[in-house]
PDB file of C-alpha atoms in Angstrom:
ATOM      1  CA  MET A   1     114.749  86.117  99.667  1.00 34.00           C
ATOM      2  CA  LYS A   2     110.930  86.253 100.443  1.00 33.00           C
ATOM      3  CA  ILE A   3     109.134  85.629  97.095  1.00 32.00           C
ATOM      4  CA  THR A   4     105.949  87.840  97.455  1.00 31.00           C
ATOM      5  CA  ALA A   5     102.061  86.947  96.696  1.00 33.00           C
ATOM      6  CA  VAL A   6     101.175  89.786  94.901  1.00 29.00           C
ATOM      7  CA  ALA A   7      97.951  88.833  94.053  1.00 30.00           C
ATOM      8  CA  THR A   8      96.842  87.859  97.246  1.00 32.00           C
ATOM      9  CA  VAL A   9      98.461  90.964  98.992  1.00 32.00           C
ATOM     10  CA  LEU A  10      96.586  93.158  96.478  1.00 29.00           C
ATOM     11  CA  ALA A  11      93.377  91.402  97.066  1.00 34.00           C
ATOM     12  CA  LEU A  12      93.671  91.453 100.506  1.00 35.00           C
ATOM     13  CA  SER A  13      94.479  94.774 101.225  1.00 34.00           C
ATOM     14  CA  ILE A  14      91.673  96.202  99.856  1.00 31.00           C
ATOM     15  CA  SER A  15      90.066  97.132 102.997  1.00 33.00           C
ATOM     16  CA  THR A  16      88.603 100.249 101.833  1.00 30.00           C
ATOM     17  CA  SER A  17      86.306  98.352  99.346  1.00 33.00           C
ATOM     18  CA  ALA A  18      82.709  97.860  99.859  1.00 33.00           C
ATOM     19  CA  THR A  19      83.706  93.880  99.548  1.00 36.00           C
ATOM     20  CA  ALA A  20      86.252  94.539 102.687  1.00 37.00           C
ATOM     21  CA  GLN A  21      83.494  96.479 104.339  1.00 38.00           C
ATOM     22  CA  THR A  22      80.523  94.091 104.114  1.00 39.00           C
ATOM     23  CA  MET A  23      82.520  90.700 103.674  1.00 42.00           C
ATOM     24  CA  PRO A  24      83.401  89.070 107.227  1.00 47.00           C
ATOM     25  CA  MET A  25      86.765  87.670 106.816  1.00 57.00           C
ATOM     26  CA  SER A  26      86.825  83.894 106.635  1.00 74.00           C
ATOM     27  CA  PHE A  27      90.764  83.155 107.629  1.00 88.00           C
ATOM     28  CA  GLY A  28      93.348  84.370 109.715  1.00 89.00           C
ATOM     29  CA  SER A  29      91.847  83.380 112.690  1.00 92.00           C
ATOM     30  CA  SER A  30      93.738  81.982 115.832  1.00 95.00           C
ATOM     31  CA  GLU A  31      92.020  78.691 114.959  1.00 96.00           C
ATOM     32  CA  ASP A  32      93.224  78.955 111.430  1.00 95.00           C
ATOM     33  CA  ALA A  33      96.530  79.303 112.775  1.00 96.00           C
ATOM     34  CA  ALA A  34      96.322  76.687 115.108  1.00 97.00           C
ATOM     35  CA  TYR A  35      94.951  74.262 112.361  1.00 98.00           C
ATOM     36  CA  ALA A  36      97.892  75.328 110.211  1.00 98.00           C
ATOM     37  CA  GLN A  37     100.564  74.571 112.945  1.00 98.00           C
ATOM     38  CA  LEU A  38      98.996  71.157 112.947  1.00 98.00           C
ATOM     39  CA  LEU A  39      99.191  70.854 109.544  1.00 98.00           C
ATOM     40  CA  TRP A  40     103.085  71.858 109.454  1.00 98.00           C
ATOM     41  CA  ASP A  41     104.053  69.190 111.895  1.00 98.00           C
ATOM     42  CA  VAL A  42     102.290  66.609 110.304  1.00 98.00           C
ATOM     43  CA  MET A  43     104.177  67.930 106.667  1.00 98.00           C
ATOM     44  CA  GLU A  44     107.349  68.364 108.584  1.00 98.00           C
ATOM     45  CA  ALA A  45     107.488  64.335 110.224  1.00 98.00           C
ATOM     46  CA  ALA A  46     106.816  63.579 106.854  1.00 97.00           C
ATOM     47  CA  LYS A  47     110.060  65.650 105.417  1.00 98.00           C
ATOM     48  CA  LEU A  48     107.847  67.677 102.838  1.00 98.00           C
ATOM     49  CA  VAL A  49     108.716  71.160 104.463  1.00 98.00           C
ATOM     50  CA  GLY A  50     111.593  72.029 106.909  1.00 95.00           C
ATOM     51  CA  PRO A  51     115.219  71.408 107.258  1.00 93.00           C
ATOM     52  CA  GLU A  52     115.237  67.823 106.166  1.00 95.00           C
ATOM     53  CA  MET A  53     112.759  67.625 103.288  1.00 96.00           C
ATOM     54  CA  ILE A  54     113.030  65.640 100.290  1.00 96.00           C
ATOM     55  CA  HIS A  55     113.688  67.352  97.067  1.00 94.00           C
ATOM     56  CA  SER A  56     112.158  66.706  93.650  1.00 94.00           C
ATOM     57  CA  ARG A  57     113.313  68.169  90.133  1.00 94.00           C
ATOM     58  CA  PRO A  58     111.913  71.629  89.967  1.00 96.00           C
ATOM     59  CA  TYR A  59     109.782  72.966  87.194  1.00 94.00           C
ATOM     60  CA  GLU A  60     109.067  76.827  85.930  1.00 93.00           C
ATOM     61  CA  GLY A  61     106.527  78.659  87.617  1.00 87.00           C
ATOM     62  CA  THR A  62     105.093  82.283  87.617  1.00 82.00           C
ATOM     63  CA  ASP A  63     103.709  84.654  90.106  1.00 80.00           C
ATOM     64  CA  PRO A  64     102.175  84.458  92.448  1.00 83.00           C
ATOM     65  CA  HIS A  65     103.837  81.632  93.649  1.00 85.00           C
ATOM     66  CA  GLY A  66     107.423  81.483  92.571  1.00 86.00           C
ATOM     67  CA  MET A  67     109.809  81.574  89.394  1.00 90.00           C
ATOM     68  CA  MET A  68     110.547  77.863  90.424  1.00 94.00           C
ATOM     69  CA  LEU A  69     108.491  75.031  91.792  1.00 95.00           C
ATOM     70  CA  GLU A  70     108.313  71.890  93.451  1.00 96.00           C
ATOM     71  CA  THR A  71     104.683  70.371  93.992  1.00 94.00           C
ATOM     72  CA  PHE A  72     103.945  67.294  96.206  1.00 94.00           C
ATOM     73  CA  TYR A  73     100.886  65.545  96.334  1.00 93.00           C
ATOM     74  CA  THR A  74     100.047  63.401  99.007  1.00 95.00           C
ATOM     75  CA  THR A  75      97.533  62.740 102.083  1.00 96.00           C
ATOM     76  CA  ALA A  76      97.928  63.875 105.518  1.00 97.00           C
ATOM     77  CA  THR A  77      95.659  63.117 108.773  1.00 97.00           C
ATOM     78  CA  ILE A  78      94.783  65.595 111.338  1.00 96.00           C
ATOM     79  CA  ASN A  79      92.632  64.977 113.963  1.00 94.00           C
ATOM     80  CA  GLY A  80      91.538  61.851 112.601  1.00 96.00           C
ATOM     81  CA  HIS A  81      90.711  63.492 109.437  1.00 97.00           C
ATOM     82  CA  ALA A  82      92.599  62.091 106.446  1.00 97.00           C
ATOM     83  CA  GLY A  83      92.570  64.660 103.256  1.00 97.00           C
ATOM     84  CA  ASP A  84      94.230  65.165 100.182  1.00 95.00           C
ATOM     85  CA  LEU A  85      97.149  67.683 100.471  1.00 96.00           C
ATOM     86  CA  ILE A  86      99.237  69.798  97.963  1.00 93.00           C
ATOM     87  CA  ILE A  87     102.525  71.463  98.923  1.00 96.00           C
ATOM     88  CA  LYS A  88     104.330  73.681  96.692  1.00 95.00           C
ATOM     89  CA  ARG A  89     107.498  75.356  97.344  1.00 97.00           C
ATOM     90  CA  ASN A  90     108.132  78.550  96.139  1.00 96.00           C
ATOM     91  CA  TYR A  91     111.898  79.526  94.978  1.00 96.00           C
ATOM     92  CA  GLY A  92     112.756  82.714  93.317  1.00 95.00           C
ATOM     93  CA  PRO A  93     114.176  85.392  92.481  1.00 94.00           C
ATOM     94  CA  ALA A  94     113.388  85.699  88.975  1.00 92.00           C
ATOM     95  CA  GLY A  95     115.920  84.000  86.425  1.00 92.00           C
ATOM     96  CA  VAL A  96     116.841  81.497  89.116  1.00 94.00           C
ATOM     97  CA  SER A  97     117.486  77.747  87.549  1.00 95.00           C
ATOM     98  CA  ALA A  98     116.345  74.452  88.220  1.00 95.00           C
ATOM     99  CA  ASP A  99     120.120  73.660  88.806  1.00 96.00           C
ATOM    100  CA  GLU A 100     120.598  76.872  90.941  1.00 96.00           C
ATOM    101  CA  VAL A 101     117.644  75.744  93.248  1.00 96.00           C
ATOM    102  CA  LEU A 102     118.985  71.986  93.654  1.00 94.00           C
ATOM    103  CA  ARG A 103     122.532  72.940  94.405  1.00 95.00           C
ATOM    104  CA  ASN A 104     121.198  75.715  97.692  1.00 96.00           C
ATOM    105  CA  PRO A 105     117.365  75.343  98.110  1.00 95.00           C
ATOM    106  CA  ASP A 106     117.421  76.850 101.219  1.00 95.00           C
ATOM    107  CA  ALA A 107     119.197  80.509  99.700  1.00 96.00           C
ATOM    108  CA  HIS A 108     116.018  80.169  97.198  1.00 97.00           C
ATOM    109  CA  LEU A 109     113.060  79.301  98.903  1.00 97.00           C
ATOM    110  CA  GLY A 110     110.758  81.871  99.330  1.00 96.00           C
ATOM    111  CA  ALA A 111     107.757  80.364 100.856  1.00 97.00           C
ATOM    112  CA  TYR A 112     105.419  76.651 100.989  1.00 98.00           C
ATOM    113  CA  THR A 113     101.612  77.420  99.610  1.00 95.00           C
ATOM    114  CA  VAL A 114      99.291  74.584 100.606  1.00 97.00           C
ATOM    115  CA  MET A 115      96.282  73.200 100.199  1.00 92.00           C
ATOM    116  CA  PHE A 116      94.778  70.603 102.583  1.00 97.00           C
ATOM    117  CA  ARG A 117      91.128  69.197 101.838  1.00 96.00           C
ATOM    118  CA  ARG A 118      89.114  69.553 105.516  1.00 96.00           C
ATOM    119  CA  GLU A 119      86.368  67.311 106.343  1.00 97.00           C
ATOM    120  CA  ALA A 120      83.155  67.840 104.069  1.00 96.00           C
ATOM    121  CA  GLY A 121      81.285  70.839 105.273  1.00 95.00           C
ATOM    122  CA  TYR A 122      84.329  73.098 106.110  1.00 95.00           C
ATOM    123  CA  ASP A 123      84.039  75.033 102.976  1.00 91.00           C
ATOM    124  CA  SER A 124      81.487  73.009 100.518  1.00 91.00           C
ATOM    125  CA  ASP A 125      81.815  76.158  98.257  1.00 89.00           C
ATOM    126  CA  ASN A 126      85.330  75.409  97.556  1.00 87.00           C
ATOM    127  CA  HIS A 127      85.549  71.737  98.228  1.00 87.00           C
ATOM    128  CA  ASP A 128      86.659  72.093 101.369  1.00 94.00           C
ATOM    129  CA  TRP A 129      90.325  73.225 101.289  1.00 91.00           C
ATOM    130  CA  PHE A 130      92.079  74.856 103.786  1.00 95.00           C
ATOM    131  CA  TRP A 131      94.717  77.498 102.568  1.00 91.00           C
ATOM    132  CA  ALA A 132      98.142  78.122 103.926  1.00 96.00           C
ATOM    133  CA  LYS A 133     101.144  80.180 102.887  1.00 96.00           C
ATOM    134  CA  TYR A 134     104.243  79.567 105.180  1.00 98.00           C
ATOM    135  CA  LEU A 135     107.500  81.231 105.372  1.00 98.00           C
ATOM    136  CA  PRO A 136     110.663  79.180 105.247  1.00 97.00           C
ATOM    137  CA  ASP A 137     110.844  78.965 108.918  1.00 97.00           C
ATOM    138  CA  GLY A 138     107.369  77.357 109.291  1.00 97.00           C
ATOM    139  CA  ALA A 139     105.725  80.600 110.233  1.00 98.00           C
ATOM    140  CA  LEU A 140     102.935  81.532 108.915  1.00 98.00           C
ATOM    141  CA  ASP A 141     102.889  84.436 106.043  1.00 96.00           C
ATOM    142  CA  LYS A 142     100.983  87.636 107.134  1.00 94.00           C
ATOM    143  CA  MET A 143      99.014  90.110 105.508  1.00 86.00           C
ATOM    144  CA  PRO A 144     100.547  94.202 105.909  1.00 88.00           C
ATOM    145  CA  ASP A 145      97.824  94.517 108.699  1.00 87.00           C
ATOM    146  CA  GLY A 146      99.328  91.344 110.373  1.00 90.00           C
ATOM    147  CA  MET A 147      96.737  88.910 109.475  1.00 88.00           C
ATOM    148  CA  GLU A 148      97.962  85.543 109.125  1.00 94.00           C
ATOM    149  CA  LEU A 149      97.587  83.726 105.925  1.00 94.00           C
ATOM    150  CA  ALA A 150      95.746  80.370 106.949  1.00 94.00           C
ATOM    151  CA  GLY A 151      91.923  79.290 106.758  1.00 90.00           C
ATOM    152  CA  MET A 152      89.707  80.203 103.681  1.00 88.00           C
ATOM    153  CA  VAL A 153      92.093  82.739 102.195  1.00 81.00           C
ATOM    154  CA  ALA A 154      90.325  85.378 100.591  1.00 78.00           C
ATOM    155  CA  LYS A 155      87.040  83.597 100.229  1.00 81.00           C
ATOM    156  CA  GLY A 156      84.692  85.918  98.537  1.00 80.00           C
ATOM    157  CA  MET A 157      87.272  88.412  97.202  1.00 80.00           C
ATOM    158  CA  ASP A 158      87.693  89.374  93.552  1.00 81.00           C
ATOM    159  CA  GLU A 159      91.438  88.381  93.926  1.00 76.00           C
ATOM    160  CA  GLY A 160      93.503  85.551  96.075  1.00 74.00           C
ATOM    161  CA  CYS A 161      93.998  82.341  96.572  1.00 73.00           C
ATOM    162  CA  ILE A 162      90.293  81.057  96.206  1.00 66.00           C
ATOM    163  CA  ALA A 163      89.478  83.319  93.409  1.00 75.00           C
ATOM    164  CA  CYS A 164      92.255  82.578  91.327  1.00 69.00           C
ATOM    165  CA  HIS A 165      91.941  78.910  91.849  1.00 71.00           C
ATOM    166  CA  THR A 166      88.091  79.098  91.101  1.00 74.00           C
ATOM    167  CA  ALA A 167      89.446  79.341  87.246  1.00 70.00           C
ATOM    168  CA  ALA A 168      90.853  75.247  87.295  1.00 75.00           C
ATOM    169  CA  THR A 169      88.437  73.045  86.324  1.00 74.00           C
ATOM    170  CA  GLY A 170      86.767  70.960  88.576  1.00 75.00           C
ATOM    171  CA  ASP A 171      88.441  70.873  92.179  1.00 80.00           C
ATOM    172  CA  LEU A 172      90.578  74.355  92.458  1.00 74.00           C
ATOM    173  CA  VAL A 173      93.671  72.817  91.178  1.00 75.00           C
ATOM    174  CA  PHE A 174      95.668  73.704  88.360  1.00 72.00           C
ATOM    175  CA  THR A 175      98.355  71.204  88.180  1.00 70.00           C
ATOM    176  CA  SER A 176      96.557  68.003  88.025  1.00 66.00           C
ATOM    177  CA  ASP A 177      93.060  66.419  88.126  1.00 60.00           C
ATOM    178  CA  HIS A 178      94.332  63.485  89.873  1.00 58.00           C
ATOM    179  CA  LEU A 179      92.333  64.517  92.973  1.00 55.00           C
ATOM    180  CA  MET A 180      88.501  64.523  91.195  1.00 47.00           C
ATOM    181  CA  LYS A 181      85.766  62.545  92.984  1.00 48.00           C
TER     182      LYS A 181
END
């Protein structure tokens, strides 16, 4: 079952708004997709995503991520750059319990939402985070118009990944302040 990131979909489907007409899309390019593939490969090798991934005890979540979540904080190295990595596994549907997810995680996994801190200057306005949303098979999730959800997702928009996370104090991370510099 696919968990839909409602806020992101709503935010990114405002193609008729003045913001969408004047704001260049800063995500979903072929370069973003290629970087997201490198990131997926690193996460899979570390057994943080994919068929051999390790598990932790799920906890209760909310939209747009999932009704049950697992979150992992680590670092990763891509092209010689080491950065903070946050992987959130999004499980559903509404009403699913932690025990149900533990018994059969594949049946409940809807998506992986990921933040990776890229090199300084990538997006200094937003602490250099690279955002990506992957489907359970590792493919990037897409907008209804086919744009892939990778890069500076919804930068400058009123809703979406970056807009939501700016409400988190400090480093755009809600669930932990251990990444604060």
